[in-house]
Short mmCIF file of C-alpha atoms in Angstrom, two decimals:
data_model
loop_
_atom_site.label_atom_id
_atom_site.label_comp_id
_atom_site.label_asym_id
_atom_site.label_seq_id
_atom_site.Cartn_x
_atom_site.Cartn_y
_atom_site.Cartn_z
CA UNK A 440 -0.67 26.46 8.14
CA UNK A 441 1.54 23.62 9.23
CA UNK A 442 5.06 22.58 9.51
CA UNK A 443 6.94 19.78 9.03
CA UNK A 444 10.78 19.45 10.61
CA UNK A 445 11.94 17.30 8.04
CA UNK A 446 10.70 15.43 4.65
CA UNK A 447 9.92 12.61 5.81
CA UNK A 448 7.22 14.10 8.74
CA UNK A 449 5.98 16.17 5.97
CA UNK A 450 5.38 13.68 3.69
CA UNK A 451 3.20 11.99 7.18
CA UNK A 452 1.36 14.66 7.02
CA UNK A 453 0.42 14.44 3.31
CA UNK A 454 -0.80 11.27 3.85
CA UNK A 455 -2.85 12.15 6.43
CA UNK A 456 -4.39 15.62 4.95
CA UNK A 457 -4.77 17.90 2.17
CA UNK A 458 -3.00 20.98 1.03
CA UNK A 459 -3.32 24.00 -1.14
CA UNK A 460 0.13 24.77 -1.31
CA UNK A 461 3.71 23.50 -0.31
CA UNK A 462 6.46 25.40 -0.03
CA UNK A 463 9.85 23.15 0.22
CA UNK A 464 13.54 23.61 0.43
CA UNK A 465 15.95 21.94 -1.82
CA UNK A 466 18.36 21.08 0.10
CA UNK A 467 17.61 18.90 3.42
CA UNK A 468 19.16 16.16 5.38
CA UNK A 469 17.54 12.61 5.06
CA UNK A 470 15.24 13.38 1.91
CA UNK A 471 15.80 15.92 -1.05
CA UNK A 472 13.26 18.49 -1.69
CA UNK A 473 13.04 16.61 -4.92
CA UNK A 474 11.84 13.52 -2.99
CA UNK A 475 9.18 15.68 -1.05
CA UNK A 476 7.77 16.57 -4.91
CA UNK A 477 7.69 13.43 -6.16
CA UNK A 478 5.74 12.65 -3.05
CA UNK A 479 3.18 15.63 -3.51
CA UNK A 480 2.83 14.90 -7.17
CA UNK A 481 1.33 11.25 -6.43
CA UNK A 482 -0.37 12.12 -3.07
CA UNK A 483 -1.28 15.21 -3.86
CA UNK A 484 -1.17 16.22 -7.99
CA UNK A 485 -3.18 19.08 -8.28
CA UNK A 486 -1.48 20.62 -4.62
CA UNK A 487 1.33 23.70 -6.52
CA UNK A 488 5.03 23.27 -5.12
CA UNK A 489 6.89 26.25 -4.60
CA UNK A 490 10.89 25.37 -3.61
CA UNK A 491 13.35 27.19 -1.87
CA UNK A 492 16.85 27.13 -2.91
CA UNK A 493 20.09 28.30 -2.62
CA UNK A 494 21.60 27.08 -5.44
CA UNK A 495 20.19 29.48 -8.08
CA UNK A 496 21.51 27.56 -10.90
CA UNK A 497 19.39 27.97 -14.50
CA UNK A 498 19.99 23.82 -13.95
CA UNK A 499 18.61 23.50 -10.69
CA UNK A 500 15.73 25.83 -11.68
CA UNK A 501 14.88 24.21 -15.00
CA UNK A 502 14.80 20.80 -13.22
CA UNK A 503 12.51 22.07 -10.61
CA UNK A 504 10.23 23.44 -13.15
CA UNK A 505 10.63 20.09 -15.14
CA UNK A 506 9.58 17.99 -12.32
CA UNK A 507 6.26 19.92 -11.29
CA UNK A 508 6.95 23.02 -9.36
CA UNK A 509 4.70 25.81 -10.23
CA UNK A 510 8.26 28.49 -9.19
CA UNK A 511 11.13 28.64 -7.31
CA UNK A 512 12.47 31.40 -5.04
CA UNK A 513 16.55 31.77 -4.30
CA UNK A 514 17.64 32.86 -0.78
CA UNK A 515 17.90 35.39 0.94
CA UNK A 516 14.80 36.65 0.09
CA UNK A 517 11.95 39.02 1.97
CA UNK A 518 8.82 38.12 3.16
CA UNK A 519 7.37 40.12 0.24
CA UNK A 520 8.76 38.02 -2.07
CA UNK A 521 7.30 34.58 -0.94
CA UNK A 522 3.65 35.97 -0.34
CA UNK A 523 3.82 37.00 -4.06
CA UNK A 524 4.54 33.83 -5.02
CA UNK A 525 2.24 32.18 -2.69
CA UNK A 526 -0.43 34.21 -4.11
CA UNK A 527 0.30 33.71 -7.88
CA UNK A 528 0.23 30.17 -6.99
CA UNK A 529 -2.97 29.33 -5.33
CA UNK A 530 -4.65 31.66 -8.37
CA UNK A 531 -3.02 29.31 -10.99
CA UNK A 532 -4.25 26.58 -9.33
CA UNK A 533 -7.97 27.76 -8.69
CA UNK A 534 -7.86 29.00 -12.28
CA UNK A 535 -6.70 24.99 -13.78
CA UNK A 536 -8.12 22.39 -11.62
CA UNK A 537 -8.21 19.28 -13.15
CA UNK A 538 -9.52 15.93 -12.94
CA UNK A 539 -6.80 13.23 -12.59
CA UNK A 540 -8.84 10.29 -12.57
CA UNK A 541 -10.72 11.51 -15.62
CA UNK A 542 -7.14 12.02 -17.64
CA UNK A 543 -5.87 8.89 -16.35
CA UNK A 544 -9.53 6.97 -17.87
CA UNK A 545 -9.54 4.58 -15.64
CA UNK A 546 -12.11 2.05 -16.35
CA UNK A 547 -13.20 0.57 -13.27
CA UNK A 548 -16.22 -0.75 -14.55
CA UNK A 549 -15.27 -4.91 -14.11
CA UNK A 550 -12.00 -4.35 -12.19
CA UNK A 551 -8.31 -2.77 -13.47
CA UNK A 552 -5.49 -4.61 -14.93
CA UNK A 553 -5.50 -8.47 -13.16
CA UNK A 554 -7.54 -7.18 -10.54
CA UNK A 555 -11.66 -7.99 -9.88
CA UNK A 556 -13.90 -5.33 -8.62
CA UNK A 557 -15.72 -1.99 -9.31
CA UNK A 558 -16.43 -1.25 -5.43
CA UNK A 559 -15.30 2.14 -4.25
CA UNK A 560 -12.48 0.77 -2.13
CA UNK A 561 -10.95 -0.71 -5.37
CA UNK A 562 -11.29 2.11 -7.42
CA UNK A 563 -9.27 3.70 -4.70
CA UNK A 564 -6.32 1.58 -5.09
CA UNK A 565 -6.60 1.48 -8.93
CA UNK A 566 -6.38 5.44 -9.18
CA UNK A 567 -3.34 5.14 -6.88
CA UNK A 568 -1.61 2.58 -8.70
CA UNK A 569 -2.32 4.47 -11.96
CA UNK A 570 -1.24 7.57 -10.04
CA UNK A 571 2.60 5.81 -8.48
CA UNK A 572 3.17 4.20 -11.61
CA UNK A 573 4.16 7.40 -13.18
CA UNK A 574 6.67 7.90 -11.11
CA UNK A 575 9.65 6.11 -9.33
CA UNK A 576 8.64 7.30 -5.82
CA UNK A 577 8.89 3.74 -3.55
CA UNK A 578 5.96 2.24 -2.74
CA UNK A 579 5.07 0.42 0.31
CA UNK A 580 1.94 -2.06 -0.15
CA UNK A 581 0.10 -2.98 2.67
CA UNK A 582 -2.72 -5.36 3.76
CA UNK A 583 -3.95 -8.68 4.60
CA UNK A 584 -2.18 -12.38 3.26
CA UNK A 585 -4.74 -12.68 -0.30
CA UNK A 586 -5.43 -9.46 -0.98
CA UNK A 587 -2.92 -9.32 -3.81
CA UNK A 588 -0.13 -7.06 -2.90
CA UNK A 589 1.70 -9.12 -5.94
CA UNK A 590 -0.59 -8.12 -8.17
CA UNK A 591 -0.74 -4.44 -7.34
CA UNK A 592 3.52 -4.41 -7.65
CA UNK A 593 3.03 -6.01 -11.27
CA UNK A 594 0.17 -3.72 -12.19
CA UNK A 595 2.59 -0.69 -11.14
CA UNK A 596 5.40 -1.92 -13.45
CA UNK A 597 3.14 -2.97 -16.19
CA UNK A 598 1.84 0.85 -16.25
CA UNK A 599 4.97 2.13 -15.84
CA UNK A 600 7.78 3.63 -18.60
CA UNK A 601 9.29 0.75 -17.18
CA UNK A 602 7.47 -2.03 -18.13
CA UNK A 603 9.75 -3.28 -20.77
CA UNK A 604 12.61 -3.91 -18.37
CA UNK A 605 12.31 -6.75 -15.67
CA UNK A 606 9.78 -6.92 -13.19
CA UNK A 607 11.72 -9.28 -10.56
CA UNK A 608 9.77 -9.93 -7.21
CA UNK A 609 11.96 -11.50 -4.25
CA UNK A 610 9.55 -14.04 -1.18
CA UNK A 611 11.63 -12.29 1.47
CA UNK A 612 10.11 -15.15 3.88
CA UNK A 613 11.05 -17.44 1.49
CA UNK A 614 14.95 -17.18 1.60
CA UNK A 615 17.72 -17.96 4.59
CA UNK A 616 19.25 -15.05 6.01
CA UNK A 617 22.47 -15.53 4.24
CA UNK A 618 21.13 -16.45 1.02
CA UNK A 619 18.64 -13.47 1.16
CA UNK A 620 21.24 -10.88 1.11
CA UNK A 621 23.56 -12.94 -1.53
CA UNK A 622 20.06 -12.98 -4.18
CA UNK A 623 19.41 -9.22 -3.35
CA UNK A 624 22.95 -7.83 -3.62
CA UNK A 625 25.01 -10.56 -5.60
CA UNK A 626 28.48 -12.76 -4.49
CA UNK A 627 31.96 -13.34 -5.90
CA UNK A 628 33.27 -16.86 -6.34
CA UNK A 629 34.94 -18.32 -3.61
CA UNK A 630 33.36 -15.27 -1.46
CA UNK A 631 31.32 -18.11 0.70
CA UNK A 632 31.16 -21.92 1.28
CA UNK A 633 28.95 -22.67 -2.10
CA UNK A 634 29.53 -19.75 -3.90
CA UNK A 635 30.89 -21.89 -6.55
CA UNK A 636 30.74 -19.20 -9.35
CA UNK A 637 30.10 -15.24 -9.60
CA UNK A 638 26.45 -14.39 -8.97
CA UNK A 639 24.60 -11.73 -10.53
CA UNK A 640 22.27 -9.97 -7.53
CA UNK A 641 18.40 -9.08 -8.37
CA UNK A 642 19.42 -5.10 -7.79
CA UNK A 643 21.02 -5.55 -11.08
CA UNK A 644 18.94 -8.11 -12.73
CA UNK A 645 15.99 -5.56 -11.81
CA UNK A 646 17.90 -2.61 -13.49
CA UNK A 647 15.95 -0.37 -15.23
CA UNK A 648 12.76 -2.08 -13.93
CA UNK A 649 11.08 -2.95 -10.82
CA UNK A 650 12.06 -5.07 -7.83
CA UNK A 651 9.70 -6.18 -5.49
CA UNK A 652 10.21 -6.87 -1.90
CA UNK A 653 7.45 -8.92 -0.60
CA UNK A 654 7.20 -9.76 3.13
CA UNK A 655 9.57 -7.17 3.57
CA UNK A 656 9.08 -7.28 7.49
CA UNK A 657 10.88 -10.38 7.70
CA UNK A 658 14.57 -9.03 6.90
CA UNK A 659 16.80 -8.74 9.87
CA UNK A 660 18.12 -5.66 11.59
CA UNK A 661 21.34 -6.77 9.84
CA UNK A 662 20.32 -7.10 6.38
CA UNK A 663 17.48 -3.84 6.73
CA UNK A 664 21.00 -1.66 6.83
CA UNK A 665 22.79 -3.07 4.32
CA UNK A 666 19.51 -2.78 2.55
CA UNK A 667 19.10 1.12 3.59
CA UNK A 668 22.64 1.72 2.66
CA UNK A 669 21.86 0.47 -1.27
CA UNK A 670 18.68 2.97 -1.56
CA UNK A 671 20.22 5.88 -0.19
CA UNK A 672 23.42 5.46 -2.29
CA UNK A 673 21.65 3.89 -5.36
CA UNK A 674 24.51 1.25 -5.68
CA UNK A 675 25.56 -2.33 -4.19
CA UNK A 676 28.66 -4.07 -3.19
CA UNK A 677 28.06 -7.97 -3.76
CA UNK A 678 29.27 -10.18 -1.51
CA UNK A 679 32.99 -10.53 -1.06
CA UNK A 680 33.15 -7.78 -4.08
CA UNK A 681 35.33 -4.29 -3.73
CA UNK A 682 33.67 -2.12 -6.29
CA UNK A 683 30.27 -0.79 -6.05
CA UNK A 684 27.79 -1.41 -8.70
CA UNK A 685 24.83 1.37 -9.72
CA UNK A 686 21.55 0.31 -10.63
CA UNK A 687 18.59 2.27 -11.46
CA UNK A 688 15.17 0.43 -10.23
CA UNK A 689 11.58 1.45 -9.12
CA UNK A 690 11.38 -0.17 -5.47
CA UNK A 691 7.59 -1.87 -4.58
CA UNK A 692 8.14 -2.67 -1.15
CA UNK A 693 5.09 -5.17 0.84
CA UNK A 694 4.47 -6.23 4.03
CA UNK A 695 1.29 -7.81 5.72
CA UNK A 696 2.32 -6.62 9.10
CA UNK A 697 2.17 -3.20 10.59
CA UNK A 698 6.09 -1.84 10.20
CA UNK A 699 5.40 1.32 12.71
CA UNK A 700 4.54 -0.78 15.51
CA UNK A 701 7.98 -3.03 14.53
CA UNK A 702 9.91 0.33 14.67
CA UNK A 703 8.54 0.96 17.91
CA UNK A 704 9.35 -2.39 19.33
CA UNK A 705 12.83 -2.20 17.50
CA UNK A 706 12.49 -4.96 15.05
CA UNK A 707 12.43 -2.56 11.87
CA UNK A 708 14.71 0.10 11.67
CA UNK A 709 13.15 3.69 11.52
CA UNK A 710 14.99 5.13 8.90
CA UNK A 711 14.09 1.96 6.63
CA UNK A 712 10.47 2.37 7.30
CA UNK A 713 10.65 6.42 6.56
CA UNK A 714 12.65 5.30 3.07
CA UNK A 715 10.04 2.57 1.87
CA UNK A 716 7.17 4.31 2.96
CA UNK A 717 7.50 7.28 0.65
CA UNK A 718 4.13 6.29 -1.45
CA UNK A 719 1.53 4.03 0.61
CA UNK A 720 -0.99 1.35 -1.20
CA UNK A 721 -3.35 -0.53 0.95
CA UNK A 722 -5.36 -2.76 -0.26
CA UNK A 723 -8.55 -3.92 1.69
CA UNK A 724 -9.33 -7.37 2.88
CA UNK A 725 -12.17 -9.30 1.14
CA UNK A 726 -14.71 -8.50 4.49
CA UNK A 727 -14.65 -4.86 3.20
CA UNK A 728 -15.74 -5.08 -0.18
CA UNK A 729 -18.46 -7.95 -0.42
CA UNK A 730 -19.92 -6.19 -2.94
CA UNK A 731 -17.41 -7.03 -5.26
CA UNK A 732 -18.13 -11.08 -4.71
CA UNK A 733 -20.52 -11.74 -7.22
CA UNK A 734 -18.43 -10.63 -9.88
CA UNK A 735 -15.13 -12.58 -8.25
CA UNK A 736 -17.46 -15.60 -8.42
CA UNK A 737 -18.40 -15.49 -12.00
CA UNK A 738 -14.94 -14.92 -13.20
CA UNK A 739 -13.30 -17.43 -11.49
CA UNK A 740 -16.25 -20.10 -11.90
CA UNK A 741 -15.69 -19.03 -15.51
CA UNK A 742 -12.17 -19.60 -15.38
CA UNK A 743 -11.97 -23.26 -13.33
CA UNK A 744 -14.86 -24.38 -15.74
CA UNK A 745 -12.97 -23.81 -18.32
CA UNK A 746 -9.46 -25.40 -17.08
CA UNK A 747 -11.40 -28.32 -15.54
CA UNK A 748 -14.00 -29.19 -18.40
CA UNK A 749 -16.88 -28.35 -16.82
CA UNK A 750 -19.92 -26.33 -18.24
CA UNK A 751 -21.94 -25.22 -14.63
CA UNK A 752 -25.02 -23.25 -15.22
CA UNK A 753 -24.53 -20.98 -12.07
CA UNK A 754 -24.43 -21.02 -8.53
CA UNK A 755 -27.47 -21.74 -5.93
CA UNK A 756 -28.80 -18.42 -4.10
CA UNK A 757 -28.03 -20.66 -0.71
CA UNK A 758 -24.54 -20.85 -2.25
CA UNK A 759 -23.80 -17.13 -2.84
CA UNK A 760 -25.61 -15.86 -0.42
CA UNK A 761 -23.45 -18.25 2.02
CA UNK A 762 -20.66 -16.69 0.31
CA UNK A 763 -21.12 -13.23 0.69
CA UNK A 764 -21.90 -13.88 4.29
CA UNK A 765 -18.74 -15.27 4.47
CA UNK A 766 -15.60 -13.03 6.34
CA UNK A 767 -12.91 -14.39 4.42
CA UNK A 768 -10.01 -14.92 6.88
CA UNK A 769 -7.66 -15.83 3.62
CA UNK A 770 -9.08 -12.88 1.20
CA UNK A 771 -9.54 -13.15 -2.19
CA UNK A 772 -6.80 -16.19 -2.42
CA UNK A 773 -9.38 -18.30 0.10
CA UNK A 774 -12.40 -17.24 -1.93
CA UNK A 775 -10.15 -18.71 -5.39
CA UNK A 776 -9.42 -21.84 -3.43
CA UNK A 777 -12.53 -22.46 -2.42
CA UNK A 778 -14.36 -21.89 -6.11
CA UNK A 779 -11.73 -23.99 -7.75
CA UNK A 780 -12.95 -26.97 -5.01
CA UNK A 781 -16.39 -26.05 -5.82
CA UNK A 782 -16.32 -26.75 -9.62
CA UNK A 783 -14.40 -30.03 -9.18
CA UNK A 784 -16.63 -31.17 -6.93
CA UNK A 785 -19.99 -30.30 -8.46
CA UNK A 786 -21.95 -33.30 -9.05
CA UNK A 787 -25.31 -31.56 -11.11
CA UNK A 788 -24.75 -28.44 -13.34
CA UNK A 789 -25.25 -25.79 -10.35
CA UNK A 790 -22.64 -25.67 -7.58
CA UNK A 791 -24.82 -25.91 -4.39
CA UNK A 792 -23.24 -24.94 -0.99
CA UNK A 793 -22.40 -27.96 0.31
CA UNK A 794 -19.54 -27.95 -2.28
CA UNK A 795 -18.09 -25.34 -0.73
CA UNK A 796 -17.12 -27.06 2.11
CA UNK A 797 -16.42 -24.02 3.92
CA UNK A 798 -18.89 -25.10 7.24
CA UNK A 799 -22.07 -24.86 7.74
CA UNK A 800 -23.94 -21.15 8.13
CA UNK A 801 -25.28 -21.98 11.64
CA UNK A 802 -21.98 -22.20 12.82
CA UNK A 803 -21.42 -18.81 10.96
CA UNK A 804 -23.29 -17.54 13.27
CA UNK A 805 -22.81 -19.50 16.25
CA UNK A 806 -19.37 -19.73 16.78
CA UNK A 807 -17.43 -16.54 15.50
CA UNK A 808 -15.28 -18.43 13.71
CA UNK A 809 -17.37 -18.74 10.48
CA UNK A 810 -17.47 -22.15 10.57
CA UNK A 811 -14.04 -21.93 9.48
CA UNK A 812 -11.64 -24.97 10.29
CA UNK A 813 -8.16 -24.73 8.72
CA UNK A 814 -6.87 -26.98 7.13
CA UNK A 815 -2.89 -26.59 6.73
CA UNK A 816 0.15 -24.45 8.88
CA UNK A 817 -0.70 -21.39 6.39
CA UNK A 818 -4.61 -21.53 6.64
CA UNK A 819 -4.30 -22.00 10.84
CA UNK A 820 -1.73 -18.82 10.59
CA UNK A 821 -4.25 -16.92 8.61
CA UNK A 822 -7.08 -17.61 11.02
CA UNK A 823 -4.51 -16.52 14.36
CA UNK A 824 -4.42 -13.20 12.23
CA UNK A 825 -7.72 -12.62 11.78
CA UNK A 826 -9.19 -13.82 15.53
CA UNK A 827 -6.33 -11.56 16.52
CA UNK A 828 -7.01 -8.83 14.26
CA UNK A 829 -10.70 -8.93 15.48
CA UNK A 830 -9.92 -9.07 19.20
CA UNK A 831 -7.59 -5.79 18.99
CA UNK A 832 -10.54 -3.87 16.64
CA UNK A 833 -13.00 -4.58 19.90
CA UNK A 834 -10.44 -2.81 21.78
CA UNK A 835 -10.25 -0.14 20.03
CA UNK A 836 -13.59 0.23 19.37
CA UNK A 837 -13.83 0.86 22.92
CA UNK A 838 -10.81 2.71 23.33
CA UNK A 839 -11.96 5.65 20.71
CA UNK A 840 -15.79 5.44 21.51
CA UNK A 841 -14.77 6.21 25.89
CA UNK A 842 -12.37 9.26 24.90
CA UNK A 843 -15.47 10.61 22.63
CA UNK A 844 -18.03 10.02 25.58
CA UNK A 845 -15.15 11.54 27.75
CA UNK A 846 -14.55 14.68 26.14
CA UNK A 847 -18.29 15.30 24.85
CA UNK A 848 -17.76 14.22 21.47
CA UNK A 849 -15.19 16.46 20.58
CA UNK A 850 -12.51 14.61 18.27
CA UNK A 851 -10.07 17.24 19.31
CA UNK A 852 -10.30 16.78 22.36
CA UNK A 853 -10.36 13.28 22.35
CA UNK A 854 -7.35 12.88 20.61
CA UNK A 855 -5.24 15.26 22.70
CA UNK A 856 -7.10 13.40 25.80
CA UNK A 857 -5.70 9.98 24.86
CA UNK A 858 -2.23 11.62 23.85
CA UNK A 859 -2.73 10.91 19.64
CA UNK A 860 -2.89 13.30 16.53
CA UNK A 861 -5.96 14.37 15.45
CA UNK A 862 -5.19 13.49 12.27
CA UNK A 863 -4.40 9.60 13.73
CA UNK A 864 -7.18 9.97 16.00
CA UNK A 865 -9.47 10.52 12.84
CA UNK A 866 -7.76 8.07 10.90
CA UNK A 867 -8.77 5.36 13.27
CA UNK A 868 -12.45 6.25 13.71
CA UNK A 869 -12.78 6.00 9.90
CA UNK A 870 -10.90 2.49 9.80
CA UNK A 871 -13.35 1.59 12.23
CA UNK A 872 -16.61 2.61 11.00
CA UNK A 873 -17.36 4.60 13.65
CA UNK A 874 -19.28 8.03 13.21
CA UNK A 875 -19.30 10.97 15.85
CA UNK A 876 -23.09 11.59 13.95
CA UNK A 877 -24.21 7.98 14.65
CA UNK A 878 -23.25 8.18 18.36
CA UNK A 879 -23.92 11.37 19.28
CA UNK A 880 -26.26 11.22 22.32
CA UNK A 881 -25.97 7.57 22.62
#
């Protein structure tokens, strides 16, 4: 049995392990026992909810009920009382488990929605896109520049009961500090120097729809709590306005950059990340799931043959096999780029690897760099991030592999050694690759 202190932790916890059962109040500061369920019904759908409440209301009851608790117990009440109920609900649930992913029908079998792939990692995130879009829980998406965290918002709203409304994304890199907050929350005329007319902000153009914050790491301290305020209170004051406006949205919230460690140096604020990261998505960089090239390659060879004029009959094995050696510092956006180049600047009827112009294989191996050179600001930035990204994963390769030799290959033990959660501890041996089995003894 464990506890969590507040929403919010337990919700940490749900993303971090499974559950039989969860018994919640109703009533809590920071996040509603409502918000925990919508939480456990898209982490965790077949896991019964039983919630506590005070307010034994037939409307508070019937909502509960409505929204996916299997009962509800009013206080005071005895000991005897919950273990009944705890007991009728984890026989309920033994006696109807069901298969999500089979109800859903997801059909994985060339990719879902715009995405390309049928690799296990994919049909990971297209069961959990599937699984948020049926609800309005926010959803933080995280992962590498090119892996398509656009795509995975608009594949939300597009399976959503909301995909009639707007789907209205905002480039928070894209947009000055001042005119960030003006598009997100609106002006009055005459409010600013160039706010020649009343502006409508994207809260309300979004209204009954989805917004999407992309980059969402790059608004200021200032602008996070003005940001914080409009989610908690589900209304926003535009710019040089008096009255309040309510809007009802579905938030999709991305950021390629890792928003605990910003809390932690004080760039993000905590309660922000806690109130965005209610539902995670992360989607895995190209390196991961090389099994799904071949079928990105035909597609998009199909696809540029088509918009250019050209009728290739394939690709040379020196070609692919280049190309699933490949790591991909720019994801599936790089790979696009670099088939697009490829079909221009095919000469015969087979794109040979030369075409690629991606470097040449010795260097692959040779250099660590995959023979990789960039070629503008935003390829050079990508390539930082990935040298970077490879540096810290040595590092922490060694770091978890030491505290297992240290403590005898206990993971327990490790983790309380080096002063993390097991559950954190565990999280980063799987990110890693590493297996106590496969190093056992070594």
């Amino acid at each position: 049995m464990e506890t969590a202190k507040s929403g919010h932790v337990a919700i940490e916890h749900l993303q971090q392990k499974e559950f039989d059962l969860i018994i919640t109040d109703l009533k809590m500061p920071g996040m509603s026992g409502f918000e925990v369920l919508g939480a456990v019904k898209t982490l965790q759908p077949d896991t019964p909810v039983i919630m506590i409440t005070g307010f034994a209301t037939v409307e508070t009851a019937v909502e509960a009920m409505k929204n996916g608790t299997v009962d509800y117990i009013v206080k005071p009440f005895t000991p005897d009382q919950i273990l009944e109920k705890v007991h009728l609900a984890l026989e309920q649930r033994k006696s109807s488990v069901e298969d999500l992913y089979v109800k859903k029908e997801i059909d994985c079998h060339h990719g879902f929605d715009q995405f390309i792939g049928e690799s296990r990692e994919m049909q990971k995130v297209y069961r959990r896109i599937m699984q948020v879009a049926a609800t309005d829980s926010t959803v933080l998406i995280t992962g590498e520049s090119g892996t398509g965290k656009e795509l995975a918002a608009r594949a939300i709203h597009k399976n959503s009961s909301r995909r009639d409304f707007p789907f209205v994304a905002v480039d928070c890199t894209a947009l000055a500090e001042n005119l960030l907050e003006s598009e997100l929350f609106g002006h009055v005329k005459g409010s600013f120097t160039g706010a020649m007319q009343t502006k409508m902000g994207l809260f309300m153009v979004a209204d009954g729809g989805t917004l999407f914050l992309d980059e969402v790491s790059n608004i200021s301290l200032a602008t996070q709590a003005k940001l914080l305020r409009a989610l908690q209170e589900r209304q926003v004051t535009p710019i040089g306005g008096t009255q309040p406006v309510s809007f009802n949205i579905h938030l999709v919230a991305a950021t390629n950059r890792n928003l605990k460690t910003m809390v932690a140096e004080g760039t993000f604020r905590e309660d922000l990340y806690f109130r965005l990261n209610i539902i995670p998505l992360d989607l895995p960089p190209l390196r991961e799931r090389k099994g799904d090239i071949p079928l990105l390659v035909r597609h998009f060879m199909n696809k540029f043959m088509e918009e250019v004029g050209k009728d290739l009959r394939g690709i040379s094995p020196e070609a692919m096999q280049f190309l699933e050696n490949y790591s991909y510092p720019g994801n599936v956006r790089e790979l696009v780029n670099t088939l697009e180049r490829a079909v221009v600047l095919a000469e015969g009827d087979v794109i040979q690897k030369e075409n690629l112009e991606l470097g040449d294989s010795a260097e692959l191996c040779s250099t660590g760099f995959d023979g990789f050179v960039p070629t503008s600001a935003e390829a050079l930035k990508e390539m930082k991030r990935h040298i970077r990204d490879r540096s810290v994963e040595s590092v922490e390769k060694a770091f978890v592999i030491n505290a297992l030799k240290r403590s005898n290959w206990n993971i327990s033990r490790a983790a309380e050694e080096t002063g993390m959660l097991r559950p954190n501890f565990q999280t980063m041996l799987k990110r890693l690759g590493i297996s106590v089995k496969d190093y056992f003894g070594k």
